[in-house]
Amino acid sequence: MSEYDSEPVRGLPGLLPPGEVILWQGSPDWLVLARTAFHTGPVAVYFAVLAGFAFIGGSTLGFGLTVAAGLIGIALLHLLAFGTARSTIYTITNRRIVLRFGIAIPKCVNLPLRVISTLDLRIRAQGKNGGTGDLLMLVTGQQRLGYIALWPHAQGWHLSTPRPMLRAVPDIARVGMIAARATQAAQGDGIVTTVIAGATGPATPPTANPTHTPTRQSIAAGATTATIPTRR
């Protein structure tokens, strides 16, 4: 992870070296980010319950103050999510995945594709372009990442072994497949297979599994599975 002041290429701390090309760039959907990372839904429910108790107890002042505090709190969380989304750029190249984020001080996390052993996709909101969701990565080797430094671009509660992630990405099915195929190409082995979706859900790519035996794991009702073994 590095901090920097200038950005010669949008979303990157420096110029691309020879042979490296950008395959995809994007930013989180701030409304989905507010719901999934900043938990605006549970916060709204919490204040609604408090307001309900105040109303039942006959405290008009308490009811009004609770509602006001809840509205302010939810508004602040949405504002924080909006600022986070605006300051975040995810980049996938043929050699690495880059997370650029930071409202006050831009920070950059470079994840070489060769150290990514697992890619898991999680749908957060359905949509006509494959939906909006998260792409979670499991990093192997000597790469050490801090959970607090990564948040909110890390899977929750994985404190000892943080899993960096691309959060609330629109068209996540296409983005996931780009990442899976780029990782496969960078590591030089592995396959990308497709599991046909069941009748209850759409196809949801990808997950990557570090094994030399092709596996098929459904993330939802059906899934596209990218099996990308690490080098041994």
Coordinates of C-alpha atoms in Angstrom, one line a residue:
M1 CA 0.0 0.0 0.0
S2 CA 1.3 3.5 -0.8
E3 CA 0.1 7.1 -0.5
Y4 CA 0.8 9.6 -3.3
D5 CA 0.0 13.1 -4.4
S6 CA 0.0 12.9 -8.2
E7 CA -1.9 10.6 -10.5
P8 CA -0.4 10.4 -14.0
V9 CA -2.9 7.8 -15.0
R10 CA -6.4 7.9 -13.6
G11 CA -6.7 5.4 -10.7
L12 CA -3.0 4.5 -10.8
P13 CA 0.0 5.9 -8.9
G14 CA 2.3 5.9 -11.9
L15 CA 2.5 5.3 -15.6
L16 CA 1.9 1.8 -16.9
P17 CA 5.1 -0.2 -17.6
P18 CA 5.6 -1.6 -21.1
G19 CA 3.3 -4.5 -21.9
E20 CA 0.7 -3.7 -19.2
V21 CA -2.8 -2.7 -20.4
I22 CA -5.9 -1.6 -18.5
L23 CA -8.7 -4.2 -19.0
W24 CA -11.3 -2.5 -16.9
Q25 CA -11.8 0.5 -14.5
G26 CA -14.8 1.4 -12.4
S27 CA -16.1 2.8 -9.1
P28 CA -18.6 1.5 -6.5
D29 CA -22.3 2.3 -6.7
W30 CA -22.7 4.6 -3.8
L31 CA -26.2 3.6 -2.9
V32 CA -25.3 -0.1 -2.8
L33 CA -22.1 0.8 -0.9
A34 CA -24.1 2.7 1.7
R35 CA -26.4 -0.3 2.3
T36 CA -23.7 -3.0 2.3
A37 CA -20.6 -1.3 3.8
F38 CA -22.1 1.3 6.0
H39 CA -25.2 -0.7 7.0
T40 CA -27.8 2.1 6.6
G41 CA -30.6 -0.5 6.7
P42 CA -29.8 -1.8 10.2
V43 CA -29.1 1.7 11.5
A44 CA -32.5 2.8 10.2
V45 CA -34.2 -0.2 11.9
Y46 CA -32.4 0.6 15.2
F47 CA -33.6 4.2 15.3
A48 CA -37.1 3.1 14.2
V49 CA -37.2 0.7 17.2
L50 CA -36.0 3.4 19.6
A51 CA -38.5 5.9 18.2
G52 CA -41.3 3.2 18.6
F53 CA -40.4 2.7 22.3
A54 CA -40.4 6.5 22.8
F55 CA -43.8 6.8 21.1
I56 CA -45.3 4.0 23.1
G57 CA -43.9 5.5 26.3
G58 CA -45.7 8.7 25.5
S59 CA -42.6 10.8 25.2
T60 CA -43.2 13.2 22.3
L61 CA -39.9 15.0 22.8
G62 CA -38.0 11.7 22.9
F63 CA -39.8 10.5 19.8
G64 CA -38.9 13.7 17.9
L65 CA -35.3 13.7 19.0
T66 CA -34.8 10.0 18.1
V67 CA -36.3 10.5 14.7
A68 CA -34.1 13.6 14.1
A69 CA -31.0 11.7 15.3
G70 CA -31.8 8.8 13.0
L71 CA -32.3 11.0 10.0
I72 CA -29.1 12.8 10.6
G73 CA -27.2 9.6 11.2
I74 CA -28.5 7.9 8.0
A75 CA -27.8 11.1 6.0
L76 CA -24.2 11.2 7.3
L77 CA -23.7 7.5 6.4
H78 CA -25.0 8.1 2.9
L79 CA -22.7 11.2 2.6
L80 CA -19.8 9.1 3.7
A81 CA -20.7 6.4 1.2
F82 CA -21.0 9.0 -1.6
G83 CA -17.6 10.4 -0.8
T84 CA -16.0 7.0 -0.6
A85 CA -17.5 5.9 -4.0
R86 CA -16.4 9.2 -5.6
S87 CA -12.8 8.8 -4.3
T88 CA -12.5 5.1 -5.2
I89 CA -11.3 3.7 -8.5
Y90 CA -10.8 0.0 -9.1
T91 CA -8.5 -1.1 -12.0
I92 CA -7.9 -4.5 -13.5
T93 CA -4.9 -4.8 -15.8
N94 CA -3.3 -7.9 -17.4
R95 CA -0.8 -7.9 -14.5
R96 CA -2.6 -6.7 -11.4
I97 CA -5.7 -5.4 -9.6
V98 CA -5.4 -1.9 -8.2
L99 CA -7.5 -0.3 -5.5
R100 CA -7.2 3.5 -5.3
F101 CA -9.2 5.0 -2.5
G102 CA -9.1 7.6 0.3
I103 CA -11.3 10.7 0.7
A104 CA -8.6 12.9 2.3
I105 CA -5.3 11.1 1.3
P106 CA -5.4 8.9 -1.8
K107 CA -4.0 5.4 -1.1
C108 CA -3.2 2.7 -3.6
V109 CA -3.1 -1.1 -3.1
N110 CA -1.4 -3.1 -5.9
L111 CA -2.3 -6.8 -6.0
P112 CA -0.3 -8.7 -8.6
L113 CA -2.5 -11.3 -10.3
R114 CA 0.1 -14.0 -9.5
V115 CA -0.6 -13.7 -5.7
I116 CA -4.4 -14.0 -6.0
S117 CA -5.4 -17.6 -5.3
T118 CA -9.2 -17.2 -5.0
L119 CA -11.8 -14.9 -6.5
D120 CA -15.4 -15.0 -5.1
L121 CA -18.3 -13.1 -6.4
R122 CA -21.3 -11.9 -4.3
I123 CA -24.4 -10.3 -5.8
R124 CA -25.7 -7.4 -3.8
A125 CA -28.4 -6.0 -6.1
Q126 CA -30.0 -7.5 -9.2
G127 CA -29.9 -5.6 -12.5
K128 CA -30.2 -5.9 -16.2
N129 CA -26.4 -5.7 -16.7
G130 CA -25.5 -8.6 -14.4
G131 CA -26.3 -6.9 -11.2
T132 CA -24.1 -5.0 -8.7
G133 CA -21.9 -6.9 -6.3
D134 CA -18.6 -7.5 -4.7
L135 CA -15.5 -9.3 -5.9
L136 CA -13.5 -10.8 -3.0
M137 CA -9.9 -11.9 -3.3
L138 CA -7.7 -14.2 -1.3
V139 CA -4.1 -13.2 -1.4
T140 CA -1.3 -15.6 -0.8
G141 CA 2.5 -15.3 -0.5
Q142 CA 4.3 -12.5 1.4
Q143 CA 1.7 -9.8 0.7
R144 CA 0.5 -8.5 4.0
L145 CA -2.5 -6.2 4.2
G146 CA -4.0 -4.5 7.2
Y147 CA -7.8 -4.7 7.7
I148 CA -8.2 -1.2 9.0
A149 CA -6.1 0.3 6.2
L150 CA -8.2 -1.5 3.6
W151 CA -11.7 -0.9 5.0
P152 CA -14.3 -0.6 3.6
H153 CA -12.6 -2.4 0.7
A154 CA -12.2 -5.6 2.8
Q155 CA -14.5 -8.4 3.7
G156 CA -16.0 -7.9 7.1
W157 CA -14.7 -9.7 10.2
H158 CA -11.6 -11.2 8.4
L159 CA -9.2 -9.4 10.7
S160 CA -6.3 -11.8 10.9
T161 CA -6.2 -12.6 7.1
P162 CA -7.9 -9.6 5.4
R163 CA -9.6 -10.3 2.1
P164 CA -9.4 -7.2 -0.2
M165 CA -12.5 -6.7 -2.3
L166 CA -14.0 -4.6 -5.1
R167 CA -17.2 -3.4 -3.4
A168 CA -20.6 -2.6 -5.0
V169 CA -19.3 -2.9 -8.5
P170 CA -21.9 -2.5 -11.3
D171 CA -22.1 -5.2 -14.0
I172 CA -20.3 -7.4 -11.6
A173 CA -20.7 -10.6 -13.7
R174 CA -18.7 -9.1 -16.5
V175 CA -16.1 -7.6 -14.2
G176 CA -15.7 -10.9 -12.4
M177 CA -15.1 -12.8 -15.6
I178 CA -12.5 -10.2 -16.7
A179 CA -10.6 -10.6 -13.4
A180 CA -10.9 -14.4 -13.6
R181 CA -9.6 -14.7 -17.1
A182 CA -6.8 -12.2 -16.4
T183 CA -5.7 -14.1 -13.4
Q184 CA -5.8 -17.3 -15.3
A185 CA -3.6 -15.9 -18.0
A186 CA -1.1 -14.3 -15.6
Q187 CA -0.7 -17.6 -13.7
G188 CA -0.4 -19.6 -16.8
D189 CA -2.6 -22.5 -15.8
G190 CA -6.1 -23.3 -14.6
I191 CA -9.4 -23.3 -16.5
V192 CA -12.5 -21.2 -16.6
T193 CA -15.7 -23.3 -16.7
T194 CA -19.4 -22.5 -16.6
V195 CA -22.0 -24.1 -14.4
I196 CA -25.4 -23.7 -15.8
A197 CA -27.8 -21.7 -13.6
G198 CA -30.6 -23.5 -11.9
A199 CA -34.2 -22.5 -12.4
T200 CA -34.3 -20.4 -9.3
G201 CA -31.5 -17.9 -10.1
P202 CA -29.3 -16.4 -12.7
A203 CA -25.7 -17.3 -13.6
T204 CA -23.3 -15.6 -11.2
P205 CA -19.6 -15.6 -12.1
P206 CA -16.9 -16.2 -10.8
T207 CA -15.2 -18.0 -8.0
A208 CA -11.6 -19.1 -8.3
N209 CA -10.3 -22.1 -6.3
P210 CA -6.6 -22.8 -5.8
T211 CA -6.5 -26.5 -6.7
H212 CA -5.2 -28.4 -9.7
T213 CA -8.5 -30.4 -9.8
P214 CA -11.2 -28.4 -11.5
T215 CA -14.1 -27.8 -9.1
R216 CA -17.5 -26.3 -9.6
Q217 CA -18.9 -24.4 -6.7
S218 CA -22.3 -22.6 -6.8
I219 CA -22.2 -19.1 -5.2
A220 CA -25.9 -18.6 -5.8
A221 CA -28.5 -20.8 -7.4
G222 CA -26.1 -21.1 -10.4
A223 CA -22.6 -19.9 -10.9
T224 CA -19.8 -19.5 -13.4
T225 CA -16.8 -21.0 -11.8
A226 CA -13.2 -19.9 -12.6
T227 CA -10.7 -22.5 -11.2
I228 CA -7.4 -20.8 -11.0
P229 CA -4.7 -22.9 -9.3
T230 CA -1.7 -21.1 -7.8
R231 CA 1.8 -21.9 -8.9
R232 CA 3.5 -24.5 -6.7

